[in-house]
């Protein structure tokens, strides 16, 4: 349905992504202010999609039909301290949520690089942080409520719907519009962070990178495909570890002051790197909530490969450096634990994540990506759903052993394909 009236619509265009590289479509963009308005809107729509905080670099949220944002919906953060859970509106941003949790002595076990993103959008697309023991943000979801194609509000939980729940949360918006989520929490904890410079080239092997990635609660390595890592961001649990962070880490030297991962960007945007303890939510992200988290126009790509082959995968991509470097802003290597979510790029395997932040030169980036993907092909790469890639849809589908189960679940919940878009249909099948 196009051009709806009432509180759910204002007829505006959805606009561009944060980086200015994705046009989400002609709209209209609807801003329902109540659950009833959202249900009525979806129930009378032929086709609609949910739009989050516009941080995706792929077309996962784009549509040539109606789009809905939950930013005007009542958010709600309902914390259960006894059971260490929280029920939260899908449009609530992590930066808002973690502050409320801290006040109640609770925390999330992991966060993405940015606290600005919404809980619903991050969960739907497989957003993750870094750490050998940390799973994707969607793995913390224990229950959801969503509006289905007929405008019904339905709930699913890990316990009551065990056979299908792993296909419900990280679903690319294809099953309905998620309105609320319930998350598992942990006791509040403190962390500290330091950045180390110039990781020695000998550490770029499977064994060396594996040891570095395993050396703290969360580790991120930023590099420029020159045979070493320029920066290693080490995020360490502070409780019970009184000794200061050392001057060297796996042969890298501690930075004399704060740095930004991207060249020529001010470190003011970044989280504290002093090594002093602070709330975990102030250390786990790379960027601070009060600043715009973009270096400007950029494009991002990311591929998940088996954790044990990270060095080999990096070496393989290094063969393409002459093509990569002129387009690159910075690359990052992270790790994430295996999970059981059907569409998770970390499904069934501990993963290393090889990330690229490209200059905003889309045609040239798309021209070089097949070379990067060919280099990674021996390692069965799984691309991040919210970032740019050119892998053939058949190659992507082959990486997901539960895809048929997801397709059956989609047939059950959205037989009319109200929540379809070209991106989802092209990758997962219509």
Coordinates of C-alpha atoms in Angstrom, one line a residue:
X1 CA 0.0 0.0 0.0
X2 CA 1.3 3.4 -0.9
X3 CA 0.6 6.8 0.5
X4 CA -1.2 5.8 3.7
X5 CA -2.6 8.5 5.9
X6 CA -2.9 8.8 9.7
X7 CA -0.4 8.7 12.5
X8 CA 1.6 5.9 10.8
X9 CA 2.7 7.9 7.8
X10 CA 4.2 11.2 6.8
X11 CA 5.1 10.5 3.2
X12 CA 8.8 11.3 3.6
X13 CA 11.6 9.5 1.7
X14 CA 13.6 7.1 3.8
X15 CA 16.8 8.9 3.0
X16 CA 20.4 7.6 2.8
X17 CA 22.6 5.5 5.1
X18 CA 24.9 7.2 7.6
X19 CA 27.7 7.0 5.1
X20 CA 25.6 8.3 2.2
X21 CA 26.2 5.2 0.1
X22 CA 22.8 3.4 0.4
X23 CA 19.5 4.9 -0.9
X24 CA 16.8 3.0 1.0
X25 CA 14.2 3.7 -1.6
X26 CA 11.4 6.1 -2.6
X27 CA 9.2 5.4 0.5
X28 CA 7.0 6.6 1.9
X29 CA 8.6 6.1 5.3
X30 CA 6.0 5.5 8.1
X31 CA 6.6 6.5 11.7
X32 CA 3.9 4.8 13.8
X33 CA 3.7 6.1 17.3
X34 CA 1.9 3.1 18.9
X35 CA 1.7 -0.7 18.5
X36 CA -1.9 -0.5 17.3
X37 CA -0.9 2.0 14.5
X38 CA 1.9 -0.3 13.5
X39 CA -0.3 -3.4 13.4
X40 CA -2.9 -1.5 11.3
X41 CA -0.3 -0.3 8.9
X42 CA 1.2 -3.7 8.3
X43 CA -2.2 -5.4 8.1
X44 CA -3.3 -3.2 5.2
X45 CA 0.0 -3.2 3.4
X46 CA 0.9 -5.2 0.3
X47 CA 4.5 -4.9 1.1
X48 CA 6.6 -3.2 3.8
X49 CA 10.0 -3.4 5.5
X50 CA 11.5 -2.2 8.8
X51 CA 14.3 0.4 8.7
X52 CA 16.6 0.6 11.6
X53 CA 19.4 3.2 12.3
X54 CA 20.6 3.2 8.6
X55 CA 24.0 1.8 9.3
X56 CA 23.9 -1.1 6.9
X57 CA 26.1 -0.8 3.8
X58 CA 24.1 -3.4 1.8
X59 CA 20.6 -3.2 0.5
X60 CA 19.2 -5.5 3.3
X61 CA 16.7 -2.8 4.5
X62 CA 16.0 -1.1 1.2
X63 CA 12.7 -1.4 -0.6
X64 CA 10.8 0.0 -3.5
X65 CA 7.7 -0.1 -1.4
X66 CA 6.7 1.1 2.1
X67 CA 9.3 1.3 4.9
X68 CA 8.6 1.6 8.6
X69 CA 10.8 3.1 11.4
X70 CA 10.1 2.3 15.0
X71 CA 11.9 5.4 16.2
X72 CA 8.6 7.1 17.3
X73 CA 7.3 4.0 19.1
X74 CA 7.4 3.8 22.9
X75 CA 10.7 2.2 23.6
X76 CA 10.6 0.7 27.0
X77 CA 13.4 -1.0 29.0
X78 CA 12.0 -3.4 31.5
X79 CA 14.7 -5.0 33.6
X80 CA 14.3 -8.2 35.6
X81 CA 17.2 -8.1 38.0
X82 CA 16.3 -11.5 39.6
X83 CA 16.5 -13.4 36.3
X84 CA 19.1 -11.1 34.7
X85 CA 17.0 -10.4 31.6
X86 CA 15.6 -7.2 30.0
X87 CA 12.6 -6.6 27.7
X88 CA 13.4 -3.8 25.3
X89 CA 11.8 -2.1 22.3
X90 CA 13.4 -3.0 19.0
X91 CA 14.1 0.6 18.2
X92 CA 16.1 1.3 21.4
X93 CA 19.7 1.9 20.8
X94 CA 22.4 0.0 22.6
X95 CA 23.9 3.2 24.1
X96 CA 20.6 3.9 25.8
X97 CA 20.1 0.4 26.9
X98 CA 23.5 -0.2 28.6
X99 CA 23.2 2.9 30.7
X100 CA 19.9 1.6 32.2
X101 CA 21.4 -1.8 32.8
X102 CA 24.5 -0.4 34.5
X103 CA 22.2 1.4 37.0
X104 CA 20.8 -2.0 38.0
X105 CA 24.1 -3.8 38.2
X106 CA 23.7 -5.6 34.9
X107 CA 25.4 -5.6 31.5
X108 CA 25.5 -7.1 28.0
X109 CA 28.3 -9.6 27.5
X110 CA 29.2 -8.1 24.2
X111 CA 28.7 -5.0 22.1
X112 CA 29.4 -4.0 18.5
X113 CA 31.8 -1.3 17.5
X114 CA 29.0 1.3 17.6
X115 CA 26.6 1.9 20.5
X116 CA 24.4 4.0 18.1
X117 CA 22.6 1.0 16.5
X118 CA 19.2 -0.4 17.5
X119 CA 18.7 -3.7 19.2
X120 CA 16.3 -4.9 16.7
X121 CA 18.3 -4.0 13.6
X122 CA 21.6 -5.3 14.9
X123 CA 20.0 -8.6 15.9
X124 CA 18.3 -9.0 12.5
X125 CA 21.5 -8.6 10.5
X126 CA 24.1 -10.5 12.7
X127 CA 26.0 -7.5 14.2
X128 CA 28.9 -8.7 16.4
X129 CA 31.7 -7.5 18.6
X130 CA 35.0 -9.2 19.0
X131 CA 36.3 -11.9 21.3
X132 CA 36.9 -15.6 21.1
X133 CA 34.2 -16.2 23.8
X134 CA 31.7 -13.6 22.5
X135 CA 28.9 -14.6 20.2
X136 CA 26.8 -12.3 17.9
X137 CA 24.5 -9.9 19.6
X138 CA 21.5 -11.9 18.4
X139 CA 22.7 -14.8 20.4
X140 CA 21.7 -13.0 23.6
X141 CA 18.0 -12.8 22.5
X142 CA 15.8 -15.2 24.4
X143 CA 12.4 -14.0 23.2
X144 CA 10.8 -11.7 20.6
X145 CA 7.5 -10.2 19.7
X146 CA 6.8 -9.3 16.1
X147 CA 4.0 -8.1 13.9
X148 CA 3.3 -10.6 11.1
X149 CA 1.9 -10.1 7.6
X150 CA -1.7 -9.9 8.8
X151 CA -1.0 -7.4 11.5
X152 CA -1.1 -10.0 14.3
X153 CA 1.3 -9.6 17.2
X154 CA 2.9 -12.9 18.1
X155 CA 5.6 -14.0 20.5
X156 CA 8.3 -16.6 20.3
X157 CA 10.9 -17.7 22.9
X158 CA 13.9 -19.9 23.2
X159 CA 12.1 -22.2 25.6
X160 CA 8.6 -22.4 24.1
X161 CA 9.7 -22.5 20.5
X162 CA 13.0 -24.4 20.6
X163 CA 12.6 -26.0 17.2
X164 CA 12.4 -22.7 15.3
X165 CA 13.7 -20.0 17.6
X166 CA 17.2 -20.1 16.1
X167 CA 15.7 -19.0 12.8
X168 CA 13.6 -16.2 14.3
X169 CA 15.9 -13.5 15.5
X170 CA 18.7 -13.1 12.8
X171 CA 16.1 -13.2 10.0
X172 CA 17.0 -10.2 7.8
X173 CA 13.5 -8.7 8.4
X174 CA 11.9 -11.4 6.3
X175 CA 9.5 -12.8 8.9
X176 CA 7.8 -9.7 10.3
X177 CA 8.5 -6.4 12.1
X178 CA 10.1 -7.2 15.5
X179 CA 8.7 -4.8 18.1
X180 CA 10.3 -6.1 21.4
X181 CA 13.1 -8.4 22.4
X182 CA 14.1 -10.1 25.6
X183 CA 17.8 -10.4 26.2
X184 CA 20.0 -12.4 28.5
X185 CA 22.3 -10.3 30.8
X186 CA 25.3 -10.8 33.0
X187 CA 26.4 -9.0 36.2
X188 CA 27.9 -5.5 35.5
X189 CA 31.6 -5.6 35.1
X190 CA 34.5 -3.2 34.4
X191 CA 37.0 -3.3 31.5
X192 CA 40.0 -1.3 30.4
X193 CA 41.5 -0.8 27.0
X194 CA 44.9 0.0 25.5
X195 CA 46.1 0.2 21.9
X196 CA 49.3 -1.4 20.8
X197 CA 51.2 -0.4 17.6
X198 CA 53.1 -2.3 14.9
X199 CA 52.4 -6.0 15.6
X200 CA 55.5 -7.9 14.2
X201 CA 55.0 -9.6 10.9
X202 CA 55.8 -13.0 12.4
X203 CA 52.6 -12.7 14.4
X204 CA 50.5 -12.7 11.2
X205 CA 50.4 -16.5 10.9
X206 CA 47.5 -18.8 12.0
X207 CA 49.3 -19.5 15.3
X208 CA 50.3 -15.8 15.9
X209 CA 47.0 -14.2 15.0
X210 CA 45.2 -16.9 17.0
X211 CA 47.3 -16.2 20.1
X212 CA 46.7 -12.4 19.8
X213 CA 42.9 -12.8 19.3
X214 CA 42.8 -15.1 22.3
X215 CA 44.8 -12.8 24.5
X216 CA 42.0 -10.7 26.0
X217 CA 38.3 -10.4 26.4
X218 CA 38.1 -8.6 23.1
X219 CA 40.8 -7.9 20.5
X220 CA 40.6 -6.0 17.3
X221 CA 43.5 -5.6 14.8
X222 CA 43.6 -2.7 12.3
X223 CA 45.9 -3.0 9.3
X224 CA 46.6 -1.9 5.8
X225 CA 47.7 -5.1 4.1
X226 CA 51.4 -4.4 4.5
X227 CA 52.3 -7.6 6.3
X228 CA 51.7 -6.4 9.9
X229 CA 48.9 -4.9 12.1
X230 CA 49.3 -1.2 12.6
X231 CA 47.0 -1.2 15.7
X232 CA 45.9 -3.9 18.2
X233 CA 43.0 -2.8 20.4
X234 CA 43.0 -4.8 23.6
X235 CA 40.0 -4.8 25.8
X236 CA 40.6 -6.6 29.1
X237 CA 38.4 -7.4 32.1
X238 CA 39.5 -5.0 34.9
X239 CA 37.9 -6.6 37.9
X240 CA 40.5 -8.6 39.9
X241 CA 43.4 -7.5 37.6
X242 CA 45.2 -4.7 39.5
X243 CA 48.4 -4.7 37.4
X244 CA 48.5 -1.9 34.8
X245 CA 48.3 -2.9 31.1
X246 CA 51.8 -3.7 29.9
X247 CA 54.0 -1.6 27.6
X248 CA 54.2 -4.4 25.0
X249 CA 51.7 -7.0 23.7
X250 CA 52.8 -9.9 21.6
X251 CA 55.7 -7.8 20.4
X252 CA 53.6 -4.6 19.6
X253 CA 54.4 -1.5 21.6
X254 CA 51.8 0.5 23.5
X255 CA 50.6 3.7 21.8
X256 CA 51.8 6.8 23.6
X257 CA 48.4 8.4 23.3
X258 CA 44.9 7.8 21.9
X259 CA 44.5 6.9 18.3
X260 CA 41.7 6.4 15.7
X261 CA 41.6 3.3 13.5
X262 CA 41.4 5.3 10.3
X263 CA 44.3 7.5 9.3
X264 CA 43.8 11.2 9.8
X265 CA 40.7 10.9 12.0
X266 CA 40.7 12.4 15.5
X267 CA 40.8 10.0 18.4
X268 CA 38.2 12.1 20.2
X269 CA 35.5 9.9 18.6
X270 CA 37.0 6.7 20.1
X271 CA 36.5 5.0 23.5
X272 CA 39.0 5.5 26.3
X273 CA 42.4 3.9 25.6
X274 CA 44.2 5.0 28.9
X275 CA 44.1 1.5 30.4
X276 CA 42.0 2.8 33.3
X277 CA 39.1 0.7 34.5
X278 CA 35.6 1.8 33.5
X279 CA 32.1 0.4 32.9
X280 CA 32.3 -2.4 30.2
X281 CA 29.8 -0.5 28.0
X282 CA 32.3 2.4 27.7
X283 CA 35.1 0.1 26.6
X284 CA 33.6 -2.7 24.4
X285 CA 32.6 -0.4 21.5
X286 CA 35.3 1.4 19.5
X287 CA 33.4 4.6 19.2
X288 CA 31.6 6.9 21.7
X289 CA 27.9 7.4 21.7
X290 CA 28.1 11.2 21.7
X291 CA 29.9 11.4 18.3
X292 CA 28.8 10.5 14.8
X293 CA 30.5 7.1 14.2
X294 CA 31.5 7.5 10.6
X295 CA 34.7 8.8 8.9
X296 CA 32.5 10.2 6.2
X297 CA 31.5 8.5 2.9
X298 CA 32.7 4.9 3.0
X299 CA 31.8 1.4 2.1
X300 CA 32.3 -1.7 4.3
X301 CA 32.7 -5.4 3.5
X302 CA 33.3 -8.3 5.9
X303 CA 33.8 -12.0 5.6
X304 CA 33.7 -14.7 8.2
X305 CA 36.2 -17.6 7.8
X306 CA 37.1 -20.5 10.2
X307 CA 38.9 -19.1 13.2
X308 CA 41.8 -21.6 12.8
X309 CA 42.6 -20.5 9.3
X310 CA 42.7 -16.7 9.9
X311 CA 46.4 -16.4 9.1
X312 CA 46.1 -18.4 5.8
X313 CA 43.1 -16.3 4.8
X314 CA 44.9 -13.1 5.5
X315 CA 47.9 -14.3 3.5
X316 CA 45.7 -15.3 0.6
X317 CA 44.0 -11.8 0.5
X318 CA 47.5 -10.2 0.7
X319 CA 48.2 -11.5 -2.8
X320 CA 45.7 -8.8 -4.0
X321 CA 47.2 -5.9 -2.1
X322 CA 48.1 -3.9 -5.2
X323 CA 44.4 -3.7 -6.1
X324 CA 43.2 -3.3 -2.5
X325 CA 45.4 -0.5 -1.2
X326 CA 44.3 2.4 -3.5
X327 CA 40.7 1.9 -2.4
X328 CA 41.2 1.1 1.3
X329 CA 40.7 3.2 4.4
X330 CA 41.5 0.5 6.9
X331 CA 41.0 -3.2 7.5
X332 CA 40.1 -5.0 10.7
X333 CA 40.5 -8.6 12.0
X334 CA 38.2 -9.7 14.8
X335 CA 37.0 -13.1 16.1
X336 CA 33.6 -14.3 17.3
X337 CA 32.4 -17.5 18.9
X338 CA 30.2 -20.1 17.1
X339 CA 26.5 -20.0 17.5
X340 CA 23.5 -22.0 16.4
X341 CA 21.4 -19.2 14.6
X342 CA 20.4 -20.5 11.2
X343 CA 21.4 -17.4 9.2
X344 CA 24.4 -16.4 11.4
X345 CA 27.7 -16.1 9.5
X346 CA 29.2 -17.8 12.6
X347 CA 26.7 -20.7 12.5
X348 CA 28.4 -23.8 13.7
X349 CA 32.0 -22.5 13.7
X350 CA 34.2 -20.2 15.6
X351 CA 35.1 -17.5 13.2
X352 CA 37.6 -14.8 12.3
X353 CA 36.1 -11.8 10.7
X354 CA 38.1 -10.0 7.9
X355 CA 36.7 -6.5 7.5
X356 CA 37.4 -3.8 4.9
X357 CA 36.4 -0.1 5.2
X358 CA 36.7 1.2 1.6
X359 CA 36.6 4.7 0.2
X360 CA 33.3 5.7 -1.3
X361 CA 34.2 4.5 -4.8
X362 CA 31.4 2.0 -5.3
X363 CA 32.1 0.9 -8.9
X364 CA 35.8 0.3 -8.2
X365 CA 35.1 -1.5 -4.9
X366 CA 32.6 -3.8 -6.6
X367 CA 35.3 -4.5 -9.3
X368 CA 37.9 -5.5 -6.7
X369 CA 35.6 -7.6 -4.4
X370 CA 35.5 -10.6 -6.7
X371 CA 39.3 -10.9 -6.4
X372 CA 39.1 -10.7 -2.6
X373 CA 36.4 -13.3 -2.6
X374 CA 38.3 -15.6 -4.9
X375 CA 41.3 -15.4 -2.5
X376 CA 39.0 -16.3 0.4
X377 CA 37.1 -19.1 -1.5
X378 CA 39.2 -22.0 -0.1
X379 CA 38.1 -20.9 3.4
X380 CA 34.3 -21.0 2.8
X381 CA 33.7 -17.3 3.4
X382 CA 30.4 -16.1 4.7
X383 CA 29.7 -12.4 4.1
X384 CA 28.2 -10.1 6.7
X385 CA 24.6 -9.5 5.6
X386 CA 24.7 -5.8 6.3
X387 CA 27.8 -5.1 4.2
X388 CA 28.8 -5.1 0.6
X389 CA 29.8 -8.3 -1.2
X390 CA 29.6 -9.8 -4.7
X391 CA 29.5 -13.5 -4.0
X392 CA 27.1 -15.5 -6.1
X393 CA 23.8 -16.2 -4.3
X394 CA 24.3 -20.0 -4.8
X395 CA 27.7 -19.8 -3.1
X396 CA 26.2 -17.9 -0.2
X397 CA 23.2 -20.3 0.2
X398 CA 25.6 -23.3 0.2
X399 CA 27.1 -22.0 3.5
X400 CA 23.9 -22.3 5.5
X401 CA 22.9 -25.9 6.3
X402 CA 19.6 -24.7 7.9
X403 CA 18.5 -22.5 5.0
X404 CA 15.7 -24.9 4.0
X405 CA 14.4 -24.7 7.5
X406 CA 14.4 -20.9 7.3
X407 CA 12.6 -20.9 4.0
X408 CA 9.9 -23.2 5.5
X409 CA 9.6 -20.8 8.5
X410 CA 9.3 -17.9 6.1
X411 CA 6.6 -19.7 4.1
X412 CA 4.7 -20.3 7.4
X413 CA 4.9 -16.7 8.7
X414 CA 4.9 -14.7 5.5
X415 CA 3.3 -16.7 2.7
X416 CA 2.3 -13.5 0.8
X417 CA 5.9 -12.2 1.1
X418 CA 4.7 -8.9 2.6
X419 CA 8.3 -8.4 4.0
X420 CA 10.2 -9.3 0.9
X421 CA 12.8 -7.2 -0.9
X422 CA 15.1 -7.8 -3.8
X423 CA 18.1 -8.4 -1.5
X424 CA 16.5 -11.1 0.6
X425 CA 14.8 -12.8 -2.3
X426 CA 18.0 -12.8 -4.4
X427 CA 20.1 -14.3 -1.7
X428 CA 17.7 -16.6 0.2
X429 CA 15.2 -17.4 -2.6
X430 CA 11.8 -16.0 -3.2

